[in-house]
mmCIF file of C-alpha atoms in Angstrom:
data_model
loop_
_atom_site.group_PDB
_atom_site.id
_atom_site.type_symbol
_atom_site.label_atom_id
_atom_site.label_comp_id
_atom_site.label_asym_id
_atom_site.label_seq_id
_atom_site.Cartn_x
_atom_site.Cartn_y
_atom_site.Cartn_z
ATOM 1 C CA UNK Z 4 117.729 -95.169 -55.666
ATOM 2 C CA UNK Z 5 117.575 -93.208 -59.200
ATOM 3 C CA UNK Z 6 115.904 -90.072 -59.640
ATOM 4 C CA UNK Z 7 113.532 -90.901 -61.669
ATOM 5 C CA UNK Z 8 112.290 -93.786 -58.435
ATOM 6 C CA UNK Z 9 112.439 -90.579 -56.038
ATOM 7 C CA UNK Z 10 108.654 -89.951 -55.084
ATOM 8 C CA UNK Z 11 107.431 -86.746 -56.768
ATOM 9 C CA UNK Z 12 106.325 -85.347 -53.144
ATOM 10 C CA UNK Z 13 109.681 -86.127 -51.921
ATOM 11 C CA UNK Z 14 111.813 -83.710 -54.501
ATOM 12 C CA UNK Z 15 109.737 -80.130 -53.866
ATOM 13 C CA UNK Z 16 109.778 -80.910 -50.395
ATOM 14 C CA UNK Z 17 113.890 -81.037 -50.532
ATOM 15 C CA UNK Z 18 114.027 -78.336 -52.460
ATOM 16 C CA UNK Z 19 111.872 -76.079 -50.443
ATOM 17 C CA UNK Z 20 113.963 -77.607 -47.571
ATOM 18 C CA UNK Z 21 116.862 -76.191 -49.253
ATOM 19 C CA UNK Z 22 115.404 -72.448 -50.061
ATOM 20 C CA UNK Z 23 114.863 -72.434 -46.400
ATOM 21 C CA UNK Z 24 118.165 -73.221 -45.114
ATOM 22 C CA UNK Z 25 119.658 -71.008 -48.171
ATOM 23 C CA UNK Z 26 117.608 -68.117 -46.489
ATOM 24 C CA UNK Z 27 118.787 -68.787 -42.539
ATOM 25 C CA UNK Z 28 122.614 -69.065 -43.974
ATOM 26 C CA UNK Z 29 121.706 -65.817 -45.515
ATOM 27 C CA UNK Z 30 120.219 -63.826 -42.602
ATOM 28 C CA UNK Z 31 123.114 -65.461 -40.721
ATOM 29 C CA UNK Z 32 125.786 -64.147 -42.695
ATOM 30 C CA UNK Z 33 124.019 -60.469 -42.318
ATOM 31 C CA UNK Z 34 123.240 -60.900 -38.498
ATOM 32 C CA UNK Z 35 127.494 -61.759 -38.493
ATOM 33 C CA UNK Z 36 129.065 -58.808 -40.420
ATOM 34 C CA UNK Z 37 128.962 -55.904 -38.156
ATOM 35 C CA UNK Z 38 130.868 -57.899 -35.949
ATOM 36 C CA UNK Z 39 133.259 -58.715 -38.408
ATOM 37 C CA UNK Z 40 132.907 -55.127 -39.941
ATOM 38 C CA UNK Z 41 131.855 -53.141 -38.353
ATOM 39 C CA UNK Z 42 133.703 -50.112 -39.652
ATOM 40 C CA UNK Z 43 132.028 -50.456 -42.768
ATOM 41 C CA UNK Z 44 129.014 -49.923 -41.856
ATOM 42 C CA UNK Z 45 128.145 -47.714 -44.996
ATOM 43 C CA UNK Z 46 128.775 -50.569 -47.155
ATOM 44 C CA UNK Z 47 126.725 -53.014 -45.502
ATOM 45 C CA UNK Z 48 123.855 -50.778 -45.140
ATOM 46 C CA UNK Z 49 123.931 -49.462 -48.710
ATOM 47 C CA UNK Z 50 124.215 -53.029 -49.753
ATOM 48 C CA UNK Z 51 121.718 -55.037 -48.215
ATOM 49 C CA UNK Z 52 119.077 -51.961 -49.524
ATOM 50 C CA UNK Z 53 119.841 -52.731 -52.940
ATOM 51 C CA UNK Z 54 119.666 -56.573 -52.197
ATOM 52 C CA UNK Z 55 116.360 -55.927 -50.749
ATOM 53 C CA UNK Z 56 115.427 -53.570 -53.740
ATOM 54 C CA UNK Z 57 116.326 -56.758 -56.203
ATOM 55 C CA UNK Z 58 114.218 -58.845 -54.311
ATOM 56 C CA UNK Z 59 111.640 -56.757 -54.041
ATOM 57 C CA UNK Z 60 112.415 -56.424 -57.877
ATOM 58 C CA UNK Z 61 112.119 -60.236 -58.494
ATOM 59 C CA UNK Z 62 108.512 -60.720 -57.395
ATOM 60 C CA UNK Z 63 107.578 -58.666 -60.754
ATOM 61 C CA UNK Z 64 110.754 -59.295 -62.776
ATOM 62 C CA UNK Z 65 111.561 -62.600 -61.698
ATOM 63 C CA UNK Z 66 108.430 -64.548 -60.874
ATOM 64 C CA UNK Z 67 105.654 -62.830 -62.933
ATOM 65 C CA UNK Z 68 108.756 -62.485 -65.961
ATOM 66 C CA UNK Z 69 107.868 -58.566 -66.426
ATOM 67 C CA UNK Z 70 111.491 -56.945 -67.035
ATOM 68 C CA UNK Z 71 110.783 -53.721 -65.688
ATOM 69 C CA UNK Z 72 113.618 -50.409 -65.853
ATOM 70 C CA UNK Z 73 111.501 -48.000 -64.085
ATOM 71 C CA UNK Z 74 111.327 -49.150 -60.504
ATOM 72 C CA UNK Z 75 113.618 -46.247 -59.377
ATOM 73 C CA UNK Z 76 110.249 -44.283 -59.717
ATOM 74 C CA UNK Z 77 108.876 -46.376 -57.192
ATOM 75 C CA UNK Z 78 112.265 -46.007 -54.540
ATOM 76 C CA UNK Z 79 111.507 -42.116 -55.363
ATOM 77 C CA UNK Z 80 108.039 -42.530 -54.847
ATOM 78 C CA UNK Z 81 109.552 -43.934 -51.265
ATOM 79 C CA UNK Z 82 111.886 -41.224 -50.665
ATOM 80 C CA UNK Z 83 110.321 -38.408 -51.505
ATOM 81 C CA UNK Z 84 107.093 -39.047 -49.886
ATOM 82 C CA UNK Z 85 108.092 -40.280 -46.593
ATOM 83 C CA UNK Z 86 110.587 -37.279 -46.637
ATOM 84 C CA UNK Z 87 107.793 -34.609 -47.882
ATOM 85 C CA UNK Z 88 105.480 -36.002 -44.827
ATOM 86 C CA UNK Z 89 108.357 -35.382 -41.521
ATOM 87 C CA UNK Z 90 109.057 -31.965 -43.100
ATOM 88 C CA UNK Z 91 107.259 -29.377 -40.891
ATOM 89 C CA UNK Z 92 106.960 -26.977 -43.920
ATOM 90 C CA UNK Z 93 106.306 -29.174 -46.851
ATOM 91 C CA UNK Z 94 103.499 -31.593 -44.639
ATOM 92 C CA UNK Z 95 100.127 -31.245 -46.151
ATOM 93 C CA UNK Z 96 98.234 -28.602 -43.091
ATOM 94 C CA UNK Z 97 95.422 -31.570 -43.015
ATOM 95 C CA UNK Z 98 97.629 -33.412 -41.119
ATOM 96 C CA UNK Z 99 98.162 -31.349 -38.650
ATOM 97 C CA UNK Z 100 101.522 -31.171 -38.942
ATOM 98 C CA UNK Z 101 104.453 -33.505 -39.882
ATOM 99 C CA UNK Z 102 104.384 -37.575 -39.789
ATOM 100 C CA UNK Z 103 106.714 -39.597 -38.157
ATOM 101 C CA UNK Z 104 108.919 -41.518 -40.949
ATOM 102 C CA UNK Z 105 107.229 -44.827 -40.213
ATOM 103 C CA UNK Z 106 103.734 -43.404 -41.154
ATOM 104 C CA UNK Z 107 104.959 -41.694 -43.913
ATOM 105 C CA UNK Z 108 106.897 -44.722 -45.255
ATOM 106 C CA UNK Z 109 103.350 -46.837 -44.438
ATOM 107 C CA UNK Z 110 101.386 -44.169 -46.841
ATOM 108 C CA UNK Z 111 103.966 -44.497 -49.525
ATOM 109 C CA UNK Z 112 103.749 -48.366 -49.544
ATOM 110 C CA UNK Z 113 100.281 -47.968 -50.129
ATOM 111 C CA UNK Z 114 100.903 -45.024 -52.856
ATOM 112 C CA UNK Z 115 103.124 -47.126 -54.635
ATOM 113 C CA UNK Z 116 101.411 -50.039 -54.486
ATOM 114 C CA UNK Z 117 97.955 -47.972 -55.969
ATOM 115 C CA UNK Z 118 100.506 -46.462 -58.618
ATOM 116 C CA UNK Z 119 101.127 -49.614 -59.954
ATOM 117 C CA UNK Z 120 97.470 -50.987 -60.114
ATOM 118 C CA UNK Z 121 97.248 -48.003 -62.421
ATOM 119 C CA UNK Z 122 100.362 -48.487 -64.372
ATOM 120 C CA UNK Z 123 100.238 -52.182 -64.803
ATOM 121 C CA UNK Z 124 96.681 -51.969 -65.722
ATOM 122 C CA UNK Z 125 97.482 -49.648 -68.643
ATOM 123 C CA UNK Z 126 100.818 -51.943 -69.534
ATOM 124 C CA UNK Z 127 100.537 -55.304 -68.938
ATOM 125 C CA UNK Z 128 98.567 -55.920 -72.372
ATOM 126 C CA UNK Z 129 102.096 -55.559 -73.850
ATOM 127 C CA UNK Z 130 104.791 -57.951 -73.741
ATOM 128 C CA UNK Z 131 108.248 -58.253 -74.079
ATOM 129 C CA UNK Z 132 110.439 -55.227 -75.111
ATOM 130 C CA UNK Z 133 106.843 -52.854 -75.298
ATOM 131 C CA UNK Z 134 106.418 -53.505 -71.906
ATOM 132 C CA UNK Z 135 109.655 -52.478 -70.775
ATOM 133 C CA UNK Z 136 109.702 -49.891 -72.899
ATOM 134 C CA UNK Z 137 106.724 -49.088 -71.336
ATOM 135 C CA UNK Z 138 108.194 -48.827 -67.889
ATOM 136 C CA UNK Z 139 110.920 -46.599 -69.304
ATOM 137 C CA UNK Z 140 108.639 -44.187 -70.143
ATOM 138 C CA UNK Z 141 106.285 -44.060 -67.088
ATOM 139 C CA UNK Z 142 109.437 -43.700 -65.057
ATOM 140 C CA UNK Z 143 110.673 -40.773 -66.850
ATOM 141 C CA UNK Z 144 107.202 -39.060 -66.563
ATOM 142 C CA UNK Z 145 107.492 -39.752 -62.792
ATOM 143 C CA UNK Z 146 111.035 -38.111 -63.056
ATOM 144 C CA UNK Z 147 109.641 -35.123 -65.017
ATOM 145 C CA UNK Z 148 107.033 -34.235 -62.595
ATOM 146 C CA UNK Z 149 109.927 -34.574 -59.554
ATOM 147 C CA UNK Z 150 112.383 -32.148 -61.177
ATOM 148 C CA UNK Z 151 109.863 -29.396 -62.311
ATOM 149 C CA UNK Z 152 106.868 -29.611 -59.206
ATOM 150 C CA UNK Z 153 107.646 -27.115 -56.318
ATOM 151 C CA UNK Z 154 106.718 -29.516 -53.506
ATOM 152 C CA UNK Z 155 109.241 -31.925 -54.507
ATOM 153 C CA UNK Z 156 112.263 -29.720 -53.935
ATOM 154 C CA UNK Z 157 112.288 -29.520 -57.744
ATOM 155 C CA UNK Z 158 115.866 -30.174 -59.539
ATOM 156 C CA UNK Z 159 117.668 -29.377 -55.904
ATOM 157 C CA UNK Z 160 115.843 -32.147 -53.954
ATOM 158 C CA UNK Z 161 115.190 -32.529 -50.783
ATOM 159 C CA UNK Z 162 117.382 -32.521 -47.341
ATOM 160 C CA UNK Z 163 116.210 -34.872 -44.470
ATOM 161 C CA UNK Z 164 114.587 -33.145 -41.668
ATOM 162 C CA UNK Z 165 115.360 -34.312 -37.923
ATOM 163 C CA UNK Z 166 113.593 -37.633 -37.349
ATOM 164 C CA UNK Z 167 111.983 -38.861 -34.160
ATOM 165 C CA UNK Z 168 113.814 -42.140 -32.627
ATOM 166 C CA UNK Z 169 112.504 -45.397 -33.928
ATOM 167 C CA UNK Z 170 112.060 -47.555 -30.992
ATOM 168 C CA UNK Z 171 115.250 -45.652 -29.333
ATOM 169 C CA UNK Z 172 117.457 -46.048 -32.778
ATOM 170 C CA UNK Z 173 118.653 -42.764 -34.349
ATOM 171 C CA UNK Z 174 117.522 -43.166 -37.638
ATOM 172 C CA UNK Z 175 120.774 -41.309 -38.835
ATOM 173 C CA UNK Z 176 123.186 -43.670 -37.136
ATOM 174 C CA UNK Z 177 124.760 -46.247 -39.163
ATOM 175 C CA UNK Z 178 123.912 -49.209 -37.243
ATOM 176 C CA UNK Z 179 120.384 -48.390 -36.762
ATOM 177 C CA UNK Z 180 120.199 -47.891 -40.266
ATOM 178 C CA UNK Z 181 122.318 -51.085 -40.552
ATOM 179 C CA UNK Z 182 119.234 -52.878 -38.347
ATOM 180 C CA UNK Z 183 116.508 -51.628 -40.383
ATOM 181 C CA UNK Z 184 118.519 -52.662 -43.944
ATOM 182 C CA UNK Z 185 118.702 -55.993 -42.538
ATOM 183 C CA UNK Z 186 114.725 -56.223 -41.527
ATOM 184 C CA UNK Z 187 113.969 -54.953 -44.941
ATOM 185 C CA UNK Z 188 116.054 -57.596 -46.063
ATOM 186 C CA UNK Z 189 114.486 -60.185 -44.354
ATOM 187 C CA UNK Z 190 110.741 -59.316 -45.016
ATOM 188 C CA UNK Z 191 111.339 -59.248 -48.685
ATOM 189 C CA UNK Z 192 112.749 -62.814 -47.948
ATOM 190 C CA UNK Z 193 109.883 -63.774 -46.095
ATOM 191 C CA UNK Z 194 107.148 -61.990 -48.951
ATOM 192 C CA UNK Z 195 109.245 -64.108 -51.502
ATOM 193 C CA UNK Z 196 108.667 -68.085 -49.730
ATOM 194 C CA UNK Z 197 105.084 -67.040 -48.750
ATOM 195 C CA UNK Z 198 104.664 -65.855 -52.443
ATOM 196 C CA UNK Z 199 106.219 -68.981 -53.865
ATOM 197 C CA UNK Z 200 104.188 -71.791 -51.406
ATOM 198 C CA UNK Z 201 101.191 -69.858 -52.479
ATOM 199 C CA UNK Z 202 98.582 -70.135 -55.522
ATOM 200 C CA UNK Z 203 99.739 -66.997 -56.648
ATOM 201 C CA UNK Z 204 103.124 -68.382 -57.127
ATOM 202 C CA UNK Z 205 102.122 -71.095 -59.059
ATOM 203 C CA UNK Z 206 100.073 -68.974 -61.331
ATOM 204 C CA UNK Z 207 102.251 -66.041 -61.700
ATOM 205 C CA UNK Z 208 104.876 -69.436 -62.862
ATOM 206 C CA UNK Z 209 102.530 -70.538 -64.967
ATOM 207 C CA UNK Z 210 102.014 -66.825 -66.813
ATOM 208 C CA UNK Z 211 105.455 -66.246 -67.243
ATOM 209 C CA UNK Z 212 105.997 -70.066 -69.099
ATOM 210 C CA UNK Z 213 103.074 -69.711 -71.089
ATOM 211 C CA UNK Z 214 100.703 -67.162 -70.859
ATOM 212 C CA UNK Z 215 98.205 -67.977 -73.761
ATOM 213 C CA UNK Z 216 98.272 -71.476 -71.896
ATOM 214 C CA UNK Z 217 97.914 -69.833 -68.269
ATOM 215 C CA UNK Z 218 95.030 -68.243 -69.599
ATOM 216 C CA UNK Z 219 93.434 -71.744 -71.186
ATOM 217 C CA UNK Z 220 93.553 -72.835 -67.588
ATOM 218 C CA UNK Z 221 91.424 -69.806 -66.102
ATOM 219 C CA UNK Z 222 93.980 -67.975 -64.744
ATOM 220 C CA UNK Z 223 94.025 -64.214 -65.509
ATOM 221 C CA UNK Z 224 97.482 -62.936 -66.753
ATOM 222 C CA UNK Z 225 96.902 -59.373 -66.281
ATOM 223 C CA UNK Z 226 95.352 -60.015 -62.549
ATOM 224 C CA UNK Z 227 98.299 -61.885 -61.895
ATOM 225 C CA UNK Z 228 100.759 -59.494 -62.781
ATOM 226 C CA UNK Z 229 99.169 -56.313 -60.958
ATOM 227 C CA UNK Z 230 99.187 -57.865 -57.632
ATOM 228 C CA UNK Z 231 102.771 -59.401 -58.317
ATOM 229 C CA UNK Z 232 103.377 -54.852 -59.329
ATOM 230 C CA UNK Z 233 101.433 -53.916 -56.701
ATOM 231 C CA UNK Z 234 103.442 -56.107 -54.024
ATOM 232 C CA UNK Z 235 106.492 -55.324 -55.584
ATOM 233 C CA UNK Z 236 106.083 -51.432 -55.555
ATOM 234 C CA UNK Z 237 105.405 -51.515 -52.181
ATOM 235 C CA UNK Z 238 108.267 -53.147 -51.061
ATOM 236 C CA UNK Z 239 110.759 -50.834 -53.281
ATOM 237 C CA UNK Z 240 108.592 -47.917 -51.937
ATOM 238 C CA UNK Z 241 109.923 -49.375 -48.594
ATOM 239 C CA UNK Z 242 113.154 -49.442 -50.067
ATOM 240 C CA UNK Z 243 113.085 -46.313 -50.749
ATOM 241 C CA UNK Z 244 112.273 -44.514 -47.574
ATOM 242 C CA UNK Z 245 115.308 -46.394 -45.953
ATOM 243 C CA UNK Z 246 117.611 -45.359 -48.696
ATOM 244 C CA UNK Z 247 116.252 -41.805 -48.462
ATOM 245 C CA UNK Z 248 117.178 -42.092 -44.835
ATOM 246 C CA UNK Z 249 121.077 -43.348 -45.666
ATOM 247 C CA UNK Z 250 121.400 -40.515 -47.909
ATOM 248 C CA UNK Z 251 120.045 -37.800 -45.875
ATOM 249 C CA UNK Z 252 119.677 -35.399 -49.559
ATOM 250 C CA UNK Z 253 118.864 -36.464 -52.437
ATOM 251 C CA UNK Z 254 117.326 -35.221 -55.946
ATOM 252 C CA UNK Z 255 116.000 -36.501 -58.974
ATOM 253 C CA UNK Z 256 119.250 -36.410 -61.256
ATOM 254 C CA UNK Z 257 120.717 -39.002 -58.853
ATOM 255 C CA UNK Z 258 117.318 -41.154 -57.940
ATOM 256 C CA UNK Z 259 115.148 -41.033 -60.008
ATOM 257 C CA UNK Z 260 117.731 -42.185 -63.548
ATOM 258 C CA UNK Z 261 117.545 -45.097 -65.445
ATOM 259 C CA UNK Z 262 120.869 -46.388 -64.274
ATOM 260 C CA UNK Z 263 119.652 -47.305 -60.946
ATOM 261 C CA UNK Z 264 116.786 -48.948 -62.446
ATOM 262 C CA UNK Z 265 119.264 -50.816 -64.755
ATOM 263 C CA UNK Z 266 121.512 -51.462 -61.333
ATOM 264 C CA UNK Z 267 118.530 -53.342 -59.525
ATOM 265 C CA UNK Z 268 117.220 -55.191 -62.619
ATOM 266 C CA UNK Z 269 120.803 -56.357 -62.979
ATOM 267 C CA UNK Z 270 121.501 -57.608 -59.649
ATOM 268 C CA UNK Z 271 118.426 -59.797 -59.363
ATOM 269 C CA UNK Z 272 119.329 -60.652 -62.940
ATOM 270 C CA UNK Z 273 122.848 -61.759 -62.296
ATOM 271 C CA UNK Z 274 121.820 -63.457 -58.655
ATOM 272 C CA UNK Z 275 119.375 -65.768 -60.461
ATOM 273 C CA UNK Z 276 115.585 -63.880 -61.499
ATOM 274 C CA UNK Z 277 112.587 -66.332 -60.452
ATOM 275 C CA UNK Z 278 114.479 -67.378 -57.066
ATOM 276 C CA UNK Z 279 114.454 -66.396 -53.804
ATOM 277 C CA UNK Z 280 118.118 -65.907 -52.623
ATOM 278 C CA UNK Z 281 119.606 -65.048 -55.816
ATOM 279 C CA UNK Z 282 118.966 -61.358 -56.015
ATOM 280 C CA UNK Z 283 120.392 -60.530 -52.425
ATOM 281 C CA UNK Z 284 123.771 -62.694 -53.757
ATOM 282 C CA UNK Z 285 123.362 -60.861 -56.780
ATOM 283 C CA UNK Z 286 123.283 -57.495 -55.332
ATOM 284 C CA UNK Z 287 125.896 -58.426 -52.707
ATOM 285 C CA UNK Z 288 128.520 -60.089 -55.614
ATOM 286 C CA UNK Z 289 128.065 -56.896 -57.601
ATOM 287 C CA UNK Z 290 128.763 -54.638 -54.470
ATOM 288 C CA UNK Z 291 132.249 -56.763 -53.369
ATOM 289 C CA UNK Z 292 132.849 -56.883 -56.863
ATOM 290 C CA UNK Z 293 132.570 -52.693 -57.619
ATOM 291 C CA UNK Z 294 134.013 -51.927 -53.996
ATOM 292 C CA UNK Z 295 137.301 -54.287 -55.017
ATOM 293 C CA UNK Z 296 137.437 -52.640 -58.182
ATOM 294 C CA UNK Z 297 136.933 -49.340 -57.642
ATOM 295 C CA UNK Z 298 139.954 -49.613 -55.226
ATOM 296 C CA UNK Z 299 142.397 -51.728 -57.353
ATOM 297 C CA UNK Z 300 141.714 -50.352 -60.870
ATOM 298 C CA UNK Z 301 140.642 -46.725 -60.323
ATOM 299 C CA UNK Z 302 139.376 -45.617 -63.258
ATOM 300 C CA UNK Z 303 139.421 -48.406 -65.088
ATOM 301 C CA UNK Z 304 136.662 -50.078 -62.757
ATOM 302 C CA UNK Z 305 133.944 -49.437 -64.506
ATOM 303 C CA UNK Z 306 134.955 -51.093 -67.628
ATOM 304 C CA UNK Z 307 136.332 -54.423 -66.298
ATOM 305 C CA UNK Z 308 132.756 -54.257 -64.090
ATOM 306 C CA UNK Z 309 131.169 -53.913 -67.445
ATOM 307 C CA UNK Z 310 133.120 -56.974 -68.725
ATOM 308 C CA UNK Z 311 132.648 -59.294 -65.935
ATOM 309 C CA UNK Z 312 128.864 -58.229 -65.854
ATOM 310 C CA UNK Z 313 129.105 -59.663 -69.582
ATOM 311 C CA UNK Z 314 130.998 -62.784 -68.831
ATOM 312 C CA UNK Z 315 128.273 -63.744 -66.475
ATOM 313 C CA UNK Z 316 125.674 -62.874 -68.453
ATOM 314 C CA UNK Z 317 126.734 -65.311 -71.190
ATOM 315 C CA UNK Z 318 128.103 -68.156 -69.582
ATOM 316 C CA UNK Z 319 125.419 -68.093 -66.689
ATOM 317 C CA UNK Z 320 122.016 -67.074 -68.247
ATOM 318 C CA UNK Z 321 119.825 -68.144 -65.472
ATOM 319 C CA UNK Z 322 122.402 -66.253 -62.913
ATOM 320 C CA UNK Z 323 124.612 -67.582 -60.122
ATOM 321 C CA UNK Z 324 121.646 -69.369 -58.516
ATOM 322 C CA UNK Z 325 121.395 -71.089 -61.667
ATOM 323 C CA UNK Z 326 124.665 -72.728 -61.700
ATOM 324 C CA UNK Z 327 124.139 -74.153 -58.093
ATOM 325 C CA UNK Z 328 120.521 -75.278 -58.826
ATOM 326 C CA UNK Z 329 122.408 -76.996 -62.174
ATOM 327 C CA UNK Z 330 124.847 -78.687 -60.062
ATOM 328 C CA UNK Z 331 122.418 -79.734 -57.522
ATOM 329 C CA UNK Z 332 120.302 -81.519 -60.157
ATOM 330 C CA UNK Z 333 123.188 -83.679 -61.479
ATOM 331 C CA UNK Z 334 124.760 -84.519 -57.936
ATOM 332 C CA UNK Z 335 120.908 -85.679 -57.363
ATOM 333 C CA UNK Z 336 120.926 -87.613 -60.480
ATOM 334 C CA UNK Z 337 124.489 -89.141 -60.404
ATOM 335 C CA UNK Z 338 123.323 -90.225 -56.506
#
């Protein structure tokens, strides 16, 4: 049977088929490694953060086609409030006192996710370059604010107080961190099929193909793209409060830069924007790939990192996801 004589139900259905069994193989391979590694635990954990950062990355980058450089505002928005809120003498006296981290990383979900209503409201009417320009700038506002406000520890950050136990884990042992990286991992997986199967993923799709067309068919561009922002903050606001967690201290010369927005845009960029599994490969290629590097080429790593990210880049422009969605499509057709 030809591809063309393949019932149109029939070919979503595999694919989606596919996505899912991607995703198991995916959570498999992280359920497996601490019992392959576990003594590098710090890896792992930093790792599947950032994977979960792309993803959460991709919903806005990927599926609504907004490039954005400024989500490390949103991982500091994370950070820094969750951390503000468990520190007996920076916790605003209404509430009584400090907030265990898993309020505090609830109320900066919902921070970041009303920061972005505001931001994307104000930036979505440009496109392209303005827009990420756009995000540039907001960001280093955000980082502004950060390094000169008292509350925020100013340019000498803030140290992680002693955190209650999260359902018996000690937050500041690696494998409970390792747990929570993983679950972070895996709702941003989850957000990203229900998001796809939905009508929002069609139309956010549809607004990053043709917007001026999206529109002709009632759909509201800008709408579209704020609750794509908004869902997307949240999760790197998430993100955030974990990776404030793995570092324990942290300040805005090392959070808050452009270079870690650049290092998430990249990894969901390289993995394969607009899909589901290829910012955690992304992330997790790019991590092997700096770790090997770092050890076998000292100083030299950064520009042979720079080179391969290049290499990719041009010879897979739609990412490593890409190539195996390419090859799937002419196995399907030579079948």
């Amino acid at each position: 049977m030809t591809a063309a004589a393949i019932p149109p139900t029939s070919r979503p259905r595999a694919l989606t088929f596919g996505n899912v069994w991607l995703s198991v193989a995916l959570v498999v391979v992280i359920v497996l490694y601490p019992l392959f590694f576990g003594k590098a635990m710090n890896f792992g954990v930093s790792t599947l953060i950032f994977a979960g950062l792309a993803m959460s990355w991709n919903i806005l980058g990927g599926w609504a086609g907004q490039t954005s450089l400024g989500h490390a505002a949103l991982l500091g928005v994370g950070a820094y409030t969750m951390t503000i809120l468990a520190t007996p003498e920076r916790a605003p006296a209404f509430l009584g006192g400090p907030l265990a981290p898993w309020w505090g990383t609830l109320i900066a979900m919902v921070i970041a996710a009303l920061l972005a209503a505001v931001w994307g409201g104000l930036t979505f009417r440009l496109r392209g370059s303005y827009f990420t320009l756009s995000t540039i700038a907001v960001a280093l506002v955000i980082r502004l604010v950060a390094i000169n406000s008292e509350w925020t520890g100013g340019s000498e950050g803030l140290f992680m107080p002693d955190l209650p136990r999260f359902f018996g884990l000690d937050l500041f042992d690696r494998k409970a961190e390792y747990i929570l990286a993983a679950g972070f991992v895996i709702l941003t997986l989850v957000v990203t099929h229900l998001i796809r199967r939905s009508r929002l993923g069609y139309a956010l799709q549809a607004v990053r193909e043709d917007e001026d067309g999206a529109r002709a068919l009632g759909i509201d561009p800008t709408r579209m793209k704020v609750i794509a922002f908004m869902i997307s903050a949240a999760l790197t606001a998430l993100g955030g409060a974990l990776y404030g967690i793995y570092l324990q201290a942290f300040e805005p010369h090392t959070l808050l830069e452009l270079p870690i927005s650049v290092q998430i845009a990249l990894m969901a960029i390289i993995g394969g924007r607009g899909t589901i599994q290829g910012p955690a490969i992304g992330a997790i290629l790019l991590a092997v790939v700096g770790e090997v590097f770092r050890n076998v080429f000292a100083s030299a790593n950064l520009l042979i990192y720079g080179v391969l990210i290049l290499v990719v880049t041009l010879f897979a422009p739609n990412g490593v996801m890409g190539l195996f969605q390419r090859g799937g499509r002419k196995l399907g057709t030579a079948r």
